[in-house]
Every structure is written in C-alpha cells, then in structure tokens.
Coordinates of C-alpha atoms in Angstrom, one line a residue:
M64 CA -51.0 63.0 136.4
A65 CA -53.0 64.6 133.3
P66 CA -52.0 62.3 130.2
L67 CA -49.1 63.5 127.7
D68 CA -51.0 65.9 125.1
T69 CA -49.1 64.2 121.6
K70 CA -51.9 65.6 119.3
P71 CA -50.9 68.5 117.1
S72 CA -52.7 71.8 118.6
G73 CA -51.8 75.5 116.7
D74 CA -48.0 75.6 116.5
K75 CA -47.4 72.8 119.1
K76 CA -46.0 69.3 117.0
G77 CA -46.6 65.9 118.7
V78 CA -43.7 63.9 119.6
W79 CA -43.8 61.8 116.3
K80 CA -42.7 65.3 114.1
S81 CA -40.3 66.7 116.6
G82 CA -38.0 63.8 117.4
K83 CA -35.1 63.1 116.0
G84 CA -34.9 59.7 115.2
K85 CA -32.7 59.1 112.6
G86 CA -35.4 56.6 110.2
R87 CA -34.0 53.7 107.8
R88 CA -35.4 53.3 104.3
T89 CA -33.7 50.3 103.7
P90 CA -32.3 47.0 105.9
K91 CA -28.9 47.3 106.9
G92 CA -26.1 46.3 104.5
R93 CA -25.5 46.3 100.8
Q94 CA -28.3 47.5 98.8
F95 CA -29.2 46.2 95.0
T96 CA -30.9 48.9 92.8
D97 CA -34.3 47.5 90.8
E98 CA -32.1 47.8 87.9
A99 CA -29.6 45.4 89.0
L100 CA -32.1 42.6 90.1
E101 CA -34.1 43.3 86.8
E102 CA -30.9 42.6 85.0
V103 CA -30.5 39.3 87.4
Q104 CA -33.6 37.9 86.9
R105 CA -33.5 38.7 82.6
L106 CA -30.5 36.5 82.4
L107 CA -31.4 33.7 84.7
G108 CA -35.0 34.2 82.6
D109 CA -37.2 30.6 84.0
R110 CA -34.0 28.9 85.2
P111 CA -34.8 27.0 88.8
R112 CA -33.0 29.1 91.5
R113 CA -31.3 26.2 92.7
R114 CA -28.3 26.6 95.0
D115 CA -26.4 24.6 92.9
L116 CA -26.8 26.4 90.3
L117 CA -24.7 29.5 91.4
I118 CA -21.8 29.4 89.1
E119 CA -23.9 28.9 86.5
F120 CA -25.6 32.1 87.3
L121 CA -22.5 34.0 88.0
H122 CA -21.1 32.9 84.2
L123 CA -24.3 34.4 82.6
I124 CA -23.3 38.0 84.7
Q125 CA -19.6 37.4 83.8
D126 CA -21.0 36.7 80.2
A127 CA -22.8 39.8 79.8
H128 CA -21.2 42.6 81.8
G129 CA -17.4 41.6 81.7
H130 CA -17.3 41.6 85.3
L131 CA -19.5 41.1 88.7
S132 CA -20.4 44.3 90.2
A133 CA -21.6 44.6 93.9
E134 CA -25.0 45.7 93.1
H135 CA -25.4 42.5 90.9
I136 CA -23.8 40.3 93.3
C137 CA -26.4 41.6 96.1
A138 CA -29.3 41.2 93.5
L139 CA -28.4 37.2 92.4
A140 CA -28.1 36.7 96.7
A141 CA -31.8 38.4 97.1
E142 CA -33.0 36.3 94.0
M143 CA -31.7 32.8 95.3
K144 CA -32.2 33.4 98.5
V145 CA -28.7 33.0 99.9
G146 CA -26.2 35.2 102.0
Q147 CA -24.2 37.5 99.9
A148 CA -21.1 36.1 101.6
E149 CA -22.1 33.3 100.3
V150 CA -22.2 34.3 96.9
Y151 CA -19.3 36.5 97.5
E152 CA -16.7 34.2 98.6
T153 CA -17.6 31.5 96.1
A154 CA -17.6 34.0 92.9
T155 CA -13.7 35.2 94.7
F156 CA -12.5 31.2 94.6
Y157 CA -12.5 31.3 90.8
A158 CA -10.1 32.9 88.5
H159 CA -12.5 33.7 85.4
F160 CA -14.9 35.9 87.7
D161 CA -14.0 39.3 88.2
V162 CA -15.5 40.9 91.4
V163 CA -16.1 44.9 91.4
K164 CA -16.4 46.1 94.5
E165 CA -18.4 49.6 94.5
D166 CA -15.5 52.1 94.6
E167 CA -13.9 50.1 92.1
A168 CA -13.6 50.3 88.0
P169 CA -14.2 47.2 86.5
P170 CA -11.8 45.9 83.7
P171 CA -11.4 46.4 80.2
S172 CA -13.7 45.0 77.8
L173 CA -11.2 43.1 76.2
T174 CA -9.2 40.4 78.9
I175 CA -6.2 38.6 77.0
R176 CA -4.9 35.5 78.7
V177 CA -1.2 34.3 78.5
C178 CA -0.5 30.9 79.4
D179 CA 2.3 30.8 81.3
S180 CA 2.9 26.7 81.9
L181 CA 6.1 24.9 81.3
S182 CA 5.4 24.3 77.5
C183 CA 4.9 28.1 76.7
E184 CA 7.0 29.3 79.2
M185 CA 9.5 27.4 76.9
A186 CA 8.5 28.6 73.9
G187 CA 8.3 32.2 74.9
A188 CA 5.7 33.1 76.6
Q189 CA 7.0 35.8 79.1
Q190 CA 8.4 37.8 76.3
L191 CA 5.5 37.4 74.5
Q192 CA 3.1 38.9 77.7
K193 CA 5.9 42.2 77.8
A194 CA 5.8 42.8 74.5
L195 CA 1.5 42.6 74.4
E196 CA 1.7 45.1 77.8
E197 CA 4.0 47.4 76.4
G198 CA 2.1 47.2 72.9
L199 CA -2.0 47.2 74.1
E200 CA -3.8 50.3 75.5
A201 CA -4.4 49.2 78.8
S202 CA -7.6 50.9 79.6
E203 CA -8.7 49.3 76.5
V204 CA -7.5 45.5 76.8
R205 CA -5.9 43.8 79.8
V206 CA -3.2 41.2 79.9
L207 CA -3.3 38.3 82.5
R208 CA -1.0 35.5 82.8
A209 CA -3.0 32.2 83.1
P210 CA -2.1 28.5 84.1
C211 CA -2.3 25.9 81.3
M212 CA -5.1 25.9 78.4
G213 CA -4.6 22.7 77.4
R214 CA -2.7 23.6 74.1
C215 CA 0.9 22.7 74.8
D216 CA 1.3 21.1 71.0
T217 CA 0.6 24.9 69.8
A218 CA 2.9 26.9 72.3
P219 CA 3.2 29.8 72.7
V220 CA -0.6 29.9 73.5
L221 CA -3.2 32.9 74.6
E222 CA -7.3 33.6 74.7
I223 CA -8.1 36.5 73.3
G224 CA -12.1 36.5 74.9
H225 CA -12.4 33.2 74.5
N226 CA -11.0 33.2 70.9
H227 CA -7.5 30.4 71.5
I228 CA -4.2 31.7 69.4
D229 CA -2.3 29.3 68.9
H230 CA 1.6 30.0 68.3
A231 CA 0.6 33.4 69.4
T232 CA 2.4 36.5 68.2
P233 CA 1.9 40.0 68.9
E234 CA 0.5 40.6 65.1
K235 CA -1.7 37.9 65.6
V236 CA -3.4 39.4 68.5
Q237 CA -3.4 43.1 66.5
R238 CA -4.8 41.6 63.9
A239 CA -7.8 39.3 66.1
I240 CA -8.7 42.5 67.8
A241 CA -9.3 44.6 64.7
A242 CA -11.2 42.2 63.4
G243 CA -13.0 41.6 66.2
D244 CA -12.2 37.9 66.5
T245 CA -13.1 37.1 70.3
H246 CA -14.9 34.2 70.1
A247 CA -14.3 30.3 70.2
H248 CA -13.2 28.2 67.0
L249 CA -15.3 24.9 66.6
P250 CA -13.2 22.8 65.0
D251 CA -14.2 19.7 62.3
Y252 CA -15.5 17.0 64.4
E253 CA -18.2 13.8 64.2
D254 CA -21.6 14.8 65.3
F255 CA -24.3 13.0 66.1
A256 CA -25.7 11.7 62.7
G257 CA -21.8 10.8 61.8
Y258 CA -21.5 9.0 64.6
A259 CA -25.4 7.3 64.5
A260 CA -24.4 6.5 60.8
N261 CA -21.3 4.1 61.7
G262 CA -23.2 2.2 64.0
G263 CA -22.8 4.7 67.3
Y264 CA -25.3 4.3 70.2
E265 CA -26.0 0.5 68.8
A266 CA -24.1 -1.2 72.2
L267 CA -25.8 1.4 74.4
T268 CA -29.7 0.4 73.3
S269 CA -28.5 -3.3 73.2
L270 CA -27.3 -3.0 76.9
R271 CA -30.4 -1.1 77.8
D272 CA -32.4 -3.8 76.1
S273 CA -30.7 -6.8 77.6
G274 CA -27.6 -6.3 79.1
D275 CA -26.0 -7.5 82.4
W276 CA -23.9 -4.8 84.4
E277 CA -21.9 -6.9 86.3
Q278 CA -21.1 -8.5 82.4
V279 CA -20.3 -5.4 81.1
Q280 CA -17.9 -4.5 84.4
E281 CA -15.8 -7.8 83.9
Q282 CA -15.2 -7.0 80.2
V283 CA -13.7 -3.5 81.7
L284 CA -12.0 -5.0 84.2
A285 CA -10.7 -7.7 81.8
S286 CA -9.6 -4.7 79.1
G287 CA -7.3 -3.4 82.1
L288 CA -8.6 -0.3 81.8
R289 CA -7.7 2.2 84.8
G290 CA -8.0 5.8 85.6
L291 CA -6.9 7.9 82.9
G292 CA -7.3 11.2 84.9
G293 CA -3.7 10.0 86.8
A294 CA -4.9 8.3 89.8
G295 CA -5.1 4.8 88.1
F296 CA -7.7 3.1 89.7
P297 CA -9.0 -0.1 88.1
S298 CA -12.5 1.3 86.3
G299 CA -14.4 -1.1 86.5
K300 CA -14.3 -1.9 90.3
K301 CA -16.0 1.8 90.8
W302 CA -19.2 0.3 89.1
G303 CA -19.7 -2.0 92.2
F304 CA -18.3 0.3 94.8
V305 CA -21.2 2.4 93.6
R306 CA -23.8 0.2 93.3
M307 CA -23.4 -1.1 96.9
N308 CA -25.2 1.7 97.9
D309 CA -28.7 2.8 97.8
G310 CA -29.5 5.0 95.0
P311 CA -30.4 7.6 93.9
R312 CA -26.9 7.9 92.3
Y313 CA -25.3 10.4 90.4
L314 CA -22.5 10.0 87.8
A315 CA -19.8 13.0 87.6
V316 CA -17.4 13.7 84.7
N317 CA -13.8 15.1 85.4
G318 CA -13.2 17.0 82.4
D319 CA -11.4 19.5 84.6
E320 CA -8.2 18.7 82.6
G321 CA -5.8 21.7 84.4
E322 CA -2.7 19.8 84.8
P323 CA -0.2 21.7 82.9
G324 CA 1.2 19.4 79.9
T325 CA -2.1 17.6 79.0
F326 CA -4.4 18.0 76.4
K327 CA -5.9 14.6 75.7
D328 CA -9.1 15.1 76.7
R329 CA -9.6 17.8 74.7
Y330 CA -7.8 16.3 71.7
Y331 CA -10.6 13.2 71.8
L332 CA -13.8 15.8 72.3
E333 CA -13.0 17.8 69.1
R334 CA -13.0 15.5 67.1
T335 CA -15.3 12.2 68.8
P336 CA -17.3 13.7 71.2
H337 CA -20.1 11.2 70.9
V338 CA -17.7 7.9 71.7
F339 CA -17.0 9.7 75.1
L340 CA -20.7 10.6 75.4
E341 CA -21.8 7.0 74.9
G342 CA -19.1 5.7 77.5
M343 CA -20.8 7.8 79.8
L344 CA -24.0 6.8 79.7
I345 CA -22.8 3.2 79.2
A346 CA -21.2 3.6 82.7
A347 CA -24.7 5.7 84.1
W348 CA -26.6 2.6 83.3
A349 CA -24.5 0.3 84.7
V350 CA -25.0 2.4 87.9
E351 CA -28.6 3.0 87.6
A352 CA -27.6 6.9 87.6
Q353 CA -30.0 9.5 87.8
T354 CA -28.4 12.5 86.5
C355 CA -25.0 12.7 84.5
F356 CA -22.8 15.5 85.2
I357 CA -20.0 17.0 83.0
Y358 CA -17.7 19.0 84.7
M359 CA -15.7 20.4 82.0
R360 CA -13.3 23.5 82.5
D361 CA -13.9 27.0 80.8
E362 CA -10.7 27.3 79.3
Y363 CA -11.7 24.8 76.4
P364 CA -14.8 26.9 75.2
A365 CA -15.1 25.1 71.7
V366 CA -15.6 21.9 73.9
L367 CA -18.2 23.3 75.7
E368 CA -20.3 24.3 72.7
I369 CA -19.6 21.4 70.8
L370 CA -21.1 19.3 74.1
R371 CA -24.2 21.7 74.3
R372 CA -24.6 21.0 70.7
E373 CA -24.2 17.0 71.0
I374 CA -26.1 16.7 74.0
A375 CA -29.0 18.3 72.7
A376 CA -29.3 16.4 69.8
L377 CA -29.4 13.6 71.9
E378 CA -32.2 14.6 73.5
A379 CA -33.6 15.4 70.4
A380 CA -33.2 11.4 69.3
G381 CA -34.8 10.6 72.5
I382 CA -31.6 8.6 73.7
V383 CA -31.8 10.6 77.0
A384 CA -34.6 12.5 78.5
P385 CA -33.9 16.3 78.5
G386 CA -32.0 17.3 81.7
Y387 CA -30.5 13.9 81.9
I388 CA -26.9 15.4 81.1
D389 CA -26.1 18.1 83.1
L390 CA -23.1 20.0 81.9
R391 CA -21.7 22.2 84.2
R392 CA -19.0 25.0 83.5
G393 CA -15.6 25.5 85.7
A394 CA -14.4 28.6 86.2
G395 CA -10.8 28.7 86.3
A396 CA -9.3 26.2 89.3
Y397 CA -7.1 23.8 89.1
I398 CA -8.0 22.2 92.3
C399 CA -11.3 21.2 90.9
G400 CA -9.6 18.3 89.1
E401 CA -9.7 16.5 92.0
E402 CA -12.6 14.4 92.6
S403 CA -14.3 15.8 95.8
A404 CA -13.1 19.4 94.9
M405 CA -15.0 18.5 91.5
I406 CA -18.1 17.8 93.5
E407 CA -17.9 20.8 95.6
S408 CA -18.0 22.8 92.5
I409 CA -20.9 21.2 90.8
E410 CA -22.8 22.0 94.0
G411 CA -21.8 25.8 93.7
K412 CA -19.5 26.4 95.9
R413 CA -16.1 26.9 96.1
G414 CA -13.8 23.8 95.3
L415 CA -12.5 22.9 98.5
P416 CA -11.2 19.5 98.6
R417 CA -13.7 17.2 101.2
H418 CA -11.9 15.1 103.9
R419 CA -11.8 11.3 103.2
P420 CA -13.7 9.0 104.1
P421 CA -16.6 8.7 103.2
F422 CA -15.3 8.7 99.6
V423 CA -17.6 9.6 97.1
A424 CA -18.6 6.2 95.6
Q425 CA -20.7 6.8 99.3
V426 CA -21.4 10.5 99.7
G427 CA -20.8 12.4 96.4
V428 CA -22.7 15.1 94.3
F429 CA -25.8 16.2 96.6
G430 CA -24.3 13.6 99.3
R431 CA -25.5 10.6 97.1
P432 CA -23.0 7.6 95.7
T433 CA -21.6 9.0 93.0
L434 CA -19.5 7.5 90.3
V435 CA -16.6 9.6 88.7
H436 CA -14.8 9.0 85.7
N437 CA -12.6 11.2 83.5
V438 CA -13.2 12.1 80.0
E439 CA -10.8 9.3 78.3
T440 CA -11.7 6.7 80.7
L441 CA -14.9 6.8 79.2
Y442 CA -13.6 7.5 75.9
W443 CA -12.3 3.6 76.3
V444 CA -15.6 2.5 77.9
S445 CA -17.2 3.0 74.7
K446 CA -14.5 1.2 72.5
I447 CA -14.6 -1.7 74.7
C448 CA -18.0 -2.3 74.7
R449 CA -18.5 -2.1 70.8
E450 CA -14.7 -3.6 70.1
G451 CA -14.1 -6.1 72.9
P452 CA -11.6 -6.0 75.7
E453 CA -9.1 -6.6 72.9
C454 CA -9.4 -3.4 71.8
L455 CA -6.6 -2.5 75.0
N456 CA -5.1 -5.8 76.5
S457 CA -4.3 -7.1 73.1
T458 CA -1.3 -4.6 72.9
E459 CA 1.9 -5.5 74.8
K460 CA 5.4 -3.9 75.1
N461 CA 8.3 -4.2 77.8
G462 CA 5.9 -6.1 80.2
R463 CA 2.7 -4.0 79.6
K464 CA -0.6 -4.3 78.3
G465 CA -2.9 -1.7 77.3
L466 CA -2.8 1.6 75.2
R467 CA -2.0 5.0 76.7
S468 CA -2.5 8.6 75.1
Y469 CA 0.5 11.0 75.4
S470 CA 0.2 14.4 75.4
V471 CA 3.5 15.6 74.1
S472 CA 4.8 19.1 74.0
G473 CA 8.2 21.2 74.6
R474 CA 11.1 20.8 72.7
V475 CA 10.0 17.7 70.4
A476 CA 9.3 18.3 66.7
K477 CA 5.9 17.7 66.1
P478 CA 4.1 18.2 69.7
G479 CA 0.5 16.4 69.4
V480 CA -1.3 13.4 71.5
Y481 CA 0.1 10.1 70.2
L482 CA -1.8 6.7 70.9
L483 CA 1.1 3.9 71.9
P484 CA 1.4 1.3 73.6
A485 CA 1.5 1.2 77.2
G486 CA 4.8 0.2 77.7
S487 CA 6.6 2.7 75.6
T488 CA 9.6 4.7 76.7
I489 CA 10.2 8.3 76.6
L490 CA 12.4 7.7 73.7
D491 CA 9.6 6.0 72.3
V492 CA 7.4 9.1 72.8
I493 CA 10.0 11.3 71.3
E494 CA 10.3 9.4 68.5
A495 CA 6.5 9.3 67.5
A496 CA 6.6 13.2 68.1
G497 CA 9.3 13.1 65.5
G498 CA 12.3 13.1 67.5
M499 CA 13.8 16.7 68.7
A500 CA 13.0 20.0 67.6
E501 CA 15.9 20.7 65.4
G502 CA 19.3 22.3 67.5
H503 CA 18.3 21.2 70.6
A504 CA 19.6 18.0 72.5
F505 CA 17.4 15.9 74.5
K506 CA 18.2 16.5 78.5
A507 CA 15.3 15.8 80.7
Y508 CA 11.1 15.0 80.5
Q509 CA 8.4 15.7 82.7
P510 CA 6.6 12.0 82.3
G511 CA 3.1 12.6 83.6
G512 CA 2.6 16.9 84.9
P513 CA 4.5 18.8 87.1
S514 CA 2.8 16.6 89.6
S515 CA 5.2 13.8 88.5
G516 CA 8.7 16.5 88.4
L517 CA 11.6 15.6 86.3
L518 CA 13.7 12.6 85.7
P519 CA 16.7 13.2 83.5
A520 CA 17.1 11.9 80.5
S521 CA 19.7 9.0 81.4
M522 CA 16.3 7.3 83.1
D523 CA 15.0 6.6 79.3
D524 CA 14.2 3.2 79.3
I525 CA 11.5 3.0 82.1
P526 CA 8.0 2.3 80.3
L527 CA 6.0 4.9 81.0
D528 CA 2.8 3.6 82.3
F529 CA 1.4 2.9 85.8
D530 CA 3.1 1.5 88.6
T531 CA 6.6 1.3 86.8
L532 CA 7.8 4.8 87.9
Q533 CA 6.7 4.8 91.3
P534 CA 10.1 2.9 92.1
H535 CA 12.0 6.1 90.9
G536 CA 10.0 9.0 93.2
T537 CA 7.7 9.3 90.1
F538 CA 4.4 8.6 88.9
I539 CA 2.7 8.6 85.0
G540 CA -0.3 10.4 86.1
S541 CA -2.1 11.9 83.3
A542 CA 0.6 11.0 81.0
A543 CA 1.5 14.7 80.6
V544 CA 5.2 14.6 78.9
V545 CA 7.3 17.8 78.0
V546 CA 10.7 17.1 77.0
L547 CA 13.4 19.5 77.9
S548 CA 16.6 20.2 75.7
D549 CA 20.2 21.5 76.7
Q550 CA 18.7 25.1 76.1
D551 CA 16.7 24.3 79.0
T552 CA 17.4 24.3 83.2
A553 CA 15.7 22.0 85.3
R554 CA 16.0 24.3 88.4
D555 CA 13.8 26.9 85.9
A556 CA 11.6 24.3 85.3
A557 CA 10.8 23.5 88.7
L558 CA 10.2 26.9 90.0
N559 CA 7.5 27.6 86.8
M560 CA 6.0 24.0 88.4
L561 CA 6.1 25.4 91.9
R562 CA 5.0 28.7 91.1
F563 CA 1.5 27.0 89.6
F564 CA 0.7 25.2 92.5
E565 CA 1.4 28.3 94.7
D566 CA -1.1 29.9 92.3
E567 CA -3.4 27.1 92.7
S568 CA -3.3 25.7 95.9
C569 CA -7.1 26.1 97.6
G570 CA -5.5 27.4 100.5
Q571 CA -7.4 25.1 102.9
C572 CA -4.7 23.2 104.4
T573 CA -1.1 25.2 105.9
P574 CA 1.2 22.5 105.1
C575 CA 0.0 23.2 101.3
R576 CA -0.8 27.1 101.0
A577 CA 2.4 28.5 102.7
G578 CA 4.6 25.8 101.9
C579 CA 4.3 25.9 98.1
E580 CA 4.8 30.0 99.0
K581 CA 7.8 29.1 100.8
A582 CA 9.2 26.6 98.3
V583 CA 9.1 29.1 95.7
K584 CA 10.9 31.8 97.5
L585 CA 13.4 29.4 98.2
M586 CA 14.1 28.3 94.9
Q587 CA 14.7 31.7 93.8
A588 CA 18.4 31.7 96.0
E589 CA 21.1 31.7 94.3
S590 CA 22.0 28.5 96.0
W591 CA 19.2 26.4 97.2
D592 CA 19.2 25.5 100.7
T593 CA 18.6 21.5 100.6
D594 CA 18.0 20.4 104.2
L595 CA 15.5 23.1 104.3
L596 CA 13.6 22.5 101.0
S597 CA 13.9 18.9 102.4
D598 CA 12.3 19.3 105.4
L599 CA 9.7 21.5 103.9
C600 CA 9.1 18.5 101.0
D601 CA 8.4 16.0 104.0
V602 CA 6.0 18.2 105.7
M603 CA 3.7 19.4 102.8
A604 CA 4.2 15.6 101.4
D605 CA 2.9 14.3 104.9
A606 CA 0.3 16.9 106.3
S607 CA -1.3 18.0 103.4
I608 CA -5.3 17.0 102.5
C609 CA -5.2 16.5 99.1
G610 CA -3.2 15.4 96.3
L611 CA -2.3 19.0 94.8
G612 CA -0.2 19.2 98.1
Q613 CA 1.3 15.9 98.4
A614 CA 2.8 15.7 95.3
A615 CA 3.7 19.6 94.8
P616 CA 7.7 18.6 96.7
N617 CA 8.1 16.0 93.3
P618 CA 9.5 18.5 91.2
I619 CA 12.1 20.3 93.9
R620 CA 13.0 16.8 95.4
L621 CA 14.0 15.3 91.9
V622 CA 15.7 18.2 90.4
M623 CA 17.7 17.9 94.1
K624 CA 18.6 14.0 92.9
H625 CA 19.5 14.3 89.9
F626 CA 20.5 17.9 88.8
A627 CA 22.2 18.7 91.4
D628 CA 24.8 20.8 89.7
E629 CA 22.2 23.4 88.8
I630 CA 21.3 24.7 92.3

C-alpha cells in the first residue's frame, strides 16, 4: 500500500490545510486582556503575591476602578497563581466588593451607604434613604442600605465614598457631592511624638529589657481585666494558653467592631491610638509573637489611616521592625468579628467560622498558636502596665469591680462613650448620657448589642457587667447600650435586629442561614406565632456553629417574655 501523500502538488492541498478542525487560540475559560493584567500588576507593585494578601489586592482594584470586573478578577487569579473560582468566591463574600460580570454595567462612580442599624432607624434612616433615592440621579449616585457603621452616637449616619456624614440630611449630602467631599476626615489625635513625650513606650522598653511575662500576666489577672470584645474571658489566662504551644506564634487584634450600637473601639483609636498600640506590643512580647495582625473594619477609614501613619512612625523610631505590624482591612462582613472567621479573613479567604476544637490559641493564623485580643482589651493592658492593676480593680460599685466603656445611643440626650464603674445600672448609664432625650420616656433597653436582645425599663437595677445578666436570659457583650422610649415598639426593634442577622449570616450552617430568614418572615405577621418562633429559637441556639446563630434568637425570646402585649 502506497504511503499517504500529504505534500502540496499543484492544486492539491495537504490534509493539514484542508482539514476542518476548529482551532483554539486560548485555553478554555475566562480570559483577560494584556491591559487588564498590566493594570493589576501596576496596582500590586512589588508586593509579594502571597495568597493571604488576596483581600488586600481586591481592595486595591476596587479602590482604583470602583468595582471588580471579570477581566480584573481573571488577571489577578493568573498573577497570584490561584483559581479564578477562589478569587470570585472570596470577593463575593464581602459586601464592600462590587463584582461586575462581562454583560453587566459597573455601578455609578459614587456610592452612598445609609446605616440602618437600630439607633439610625430610630433617628429616621429609612426616610433619609428614601429621600436620597428620590432626589439623586440613580445613574450617577448609588444609594444602598448598610449595617452599623460604628457612629451610633451621631445617628442617622451615612457614608459617601469614604466620608462619613453625621446627623445626615439630604442637604448635607448635596453639599458634599458638590464639593467632591468623599474622603475620610481625620480627627485630632495624640500622635507618636505626643505619646512618647508623656512617657509612652517606656513600659514596653522596660519589659523588653528585663521584664517577666508571667509577672505581667499576674498583674493583668489581678486587675480583673476580661475580654472586652464581648466574650469576657480573663485576658491574662490567654497568654499562658498560647505560650504553652511551640512557636512561631502570632497575635491578632480583633478590630472588626461590627455589633450594632458599639463604637467604643473607634472612640479610643481616634483619640489615643498609641495606648492601644503599646498594649498590643506588650501582649506580643508576652507570647513572643512573630507578627501582629491588626484586623480593622473597612467602615473605619479614618482609623485605618491613623494606624497606617502611626505604625510607620513606630517603624521609623525603631520600636518595631518594618512589617512586624501587619494592618489588614476588612471588607464589610460582621461575621469576621468572630475570632476564627477573622483569622480566615486574615488568611485571605471567606470569613467562615471554624469548627472548634482546636481553638485559635493552638491553631490560629496559618495554623500556628495565635493570641486574639479586642482593641479595648489591649488599651487596658497598656494602662495596667503603666499605672498598675489598681487603675481597674480599685473601682467598685454594686459588688462589681472595674470600669466599663459603655457605647450609649438611642433616646438619650447625649449619646457617646461613657467610662463608668462596671456595676452601673441602666439608670446610671442614662444619667451619664444626660438623661432621656426631650419628650421621651424610658421604655426599654438593649444592654449589649442586638445579640443581647431587649429588657424592659422595669428591670433597671441590674448591674451591667459580666455574669450579672445571664440569669435574665441576656448578657453585657460589648456594652452597646441602646435606649428605647415610649415612642418605639419592642417588636419593631427586634425585627430590625433579626434583619441584621439575616443579612450578616455567613450561610455556612442551615440553622442560622434558614433560621434568620424564617424568623424575619414570622416576625412581620400581625400576630406572632409564639410556639413556632420558640421552636425555631431552640433549633438556632442549639445547632448553629457560632455565636451569631446561637444569640440571634435572644431579641425574639425577650420580646415574647417582656413585651407580649405588642405581639
């Protein structure tokens, strides 16, 4: 048999030219242009292409372009050598990233986020949002509802770009748009030079030279300091738990102050950031942390800028090596206030809470032992090391020792942060806040964020501290006190809280994901089905993975118990 002749001869063409193969110039799947890749490479600069920096890189693209296009997501995945699905699923987990597919139009260049937390809703946030939607051109300005921005003392609040407008009105918004005022405004604060001139970092330097970490731990324990993010675990004990595990070890600061009604951490960071920073470095010294991660919520742009500047000042002064403090920016996810979800986010992933054990003191950031503290907790560590444990344990009221920073908002004359004895009652807190607002009579209060539910005004003699509220089916949490008056209804307040949990559930576990949704629907009925709601609350509390789903039923249960006439 003669061999097949595939060579051209006259009009005869070879098989390789005459065949009908379709040919493919690129691999299958989404493609990116050279221009998109160059833009991503330019934004990332000489930063290492580490997987844990994915969220930071997404912020760079979002800030530069106002959204995340499919091309940029594809180019970023290629640049970091990770799957496009990984980048996409991470970006779509967080509320502050706007993912735009190929056939979609990008959002307008300007976004206004109107806070709809309980304090802002009572101050007219819904009417404000409606007025803005009707008065602004939708093609030029996007108006969105948003969860708590940590400015409950100046409700209603909105964010235009990165500029927060307190006591917001449509007129203030129009003036800000006309002036192009869309950037964060930095408050006056004590910088590194001012803090150092007043003895700042002397305690840290002394401890680094000749300190005994166990002695410092005993001081912290003697002060009675407990975790001020809400859990209330004795702060000094954590150090020993982390130290008993082989290094390298890390420290992670939980600055994701997302519990509606809470703004104490922002209050301190916008005034005396170095009190916190020195406390953080003392705790890092105590556990021999290799790196300090500060996870700060994206809703605090002024705080983020303050920390960037002051961390640079610490590096310039030689107090820390460059890169020892790694500032990470959240992206709008309340669940990342849960410590294991925060660690997942620090690692550049979706903020899904981990199953425990193991606990983060053993397996934390990058699988290593990690000490996790709240911002205010570290603020007090610094004060204890400078002033002694007496700065806390010498104060006593109603059988309780210590001080608490109460974030107070709602129907009071002067909302704000008030440092009061830990044994203070709601009447003491209201008095510190100037009493009730004019024309309002005290009806109910939220003692520690929506997770704590509502108590009636008749329960006004309970010290607002750790362990005192549990017998009443609630807890102090982050001491986020919202005061309601006779012009508010408890059922509407509880519905506001459950809508928040519905939005912020990470969706990992069915009891929380489906339970919050069902609860919101049931709570909108004219009359509540209390038997069905009680069953739902039991399932959510018993079977949810983390504290969000476990505590979400509290507003429902306490309204049914104390405000049955409303439902």
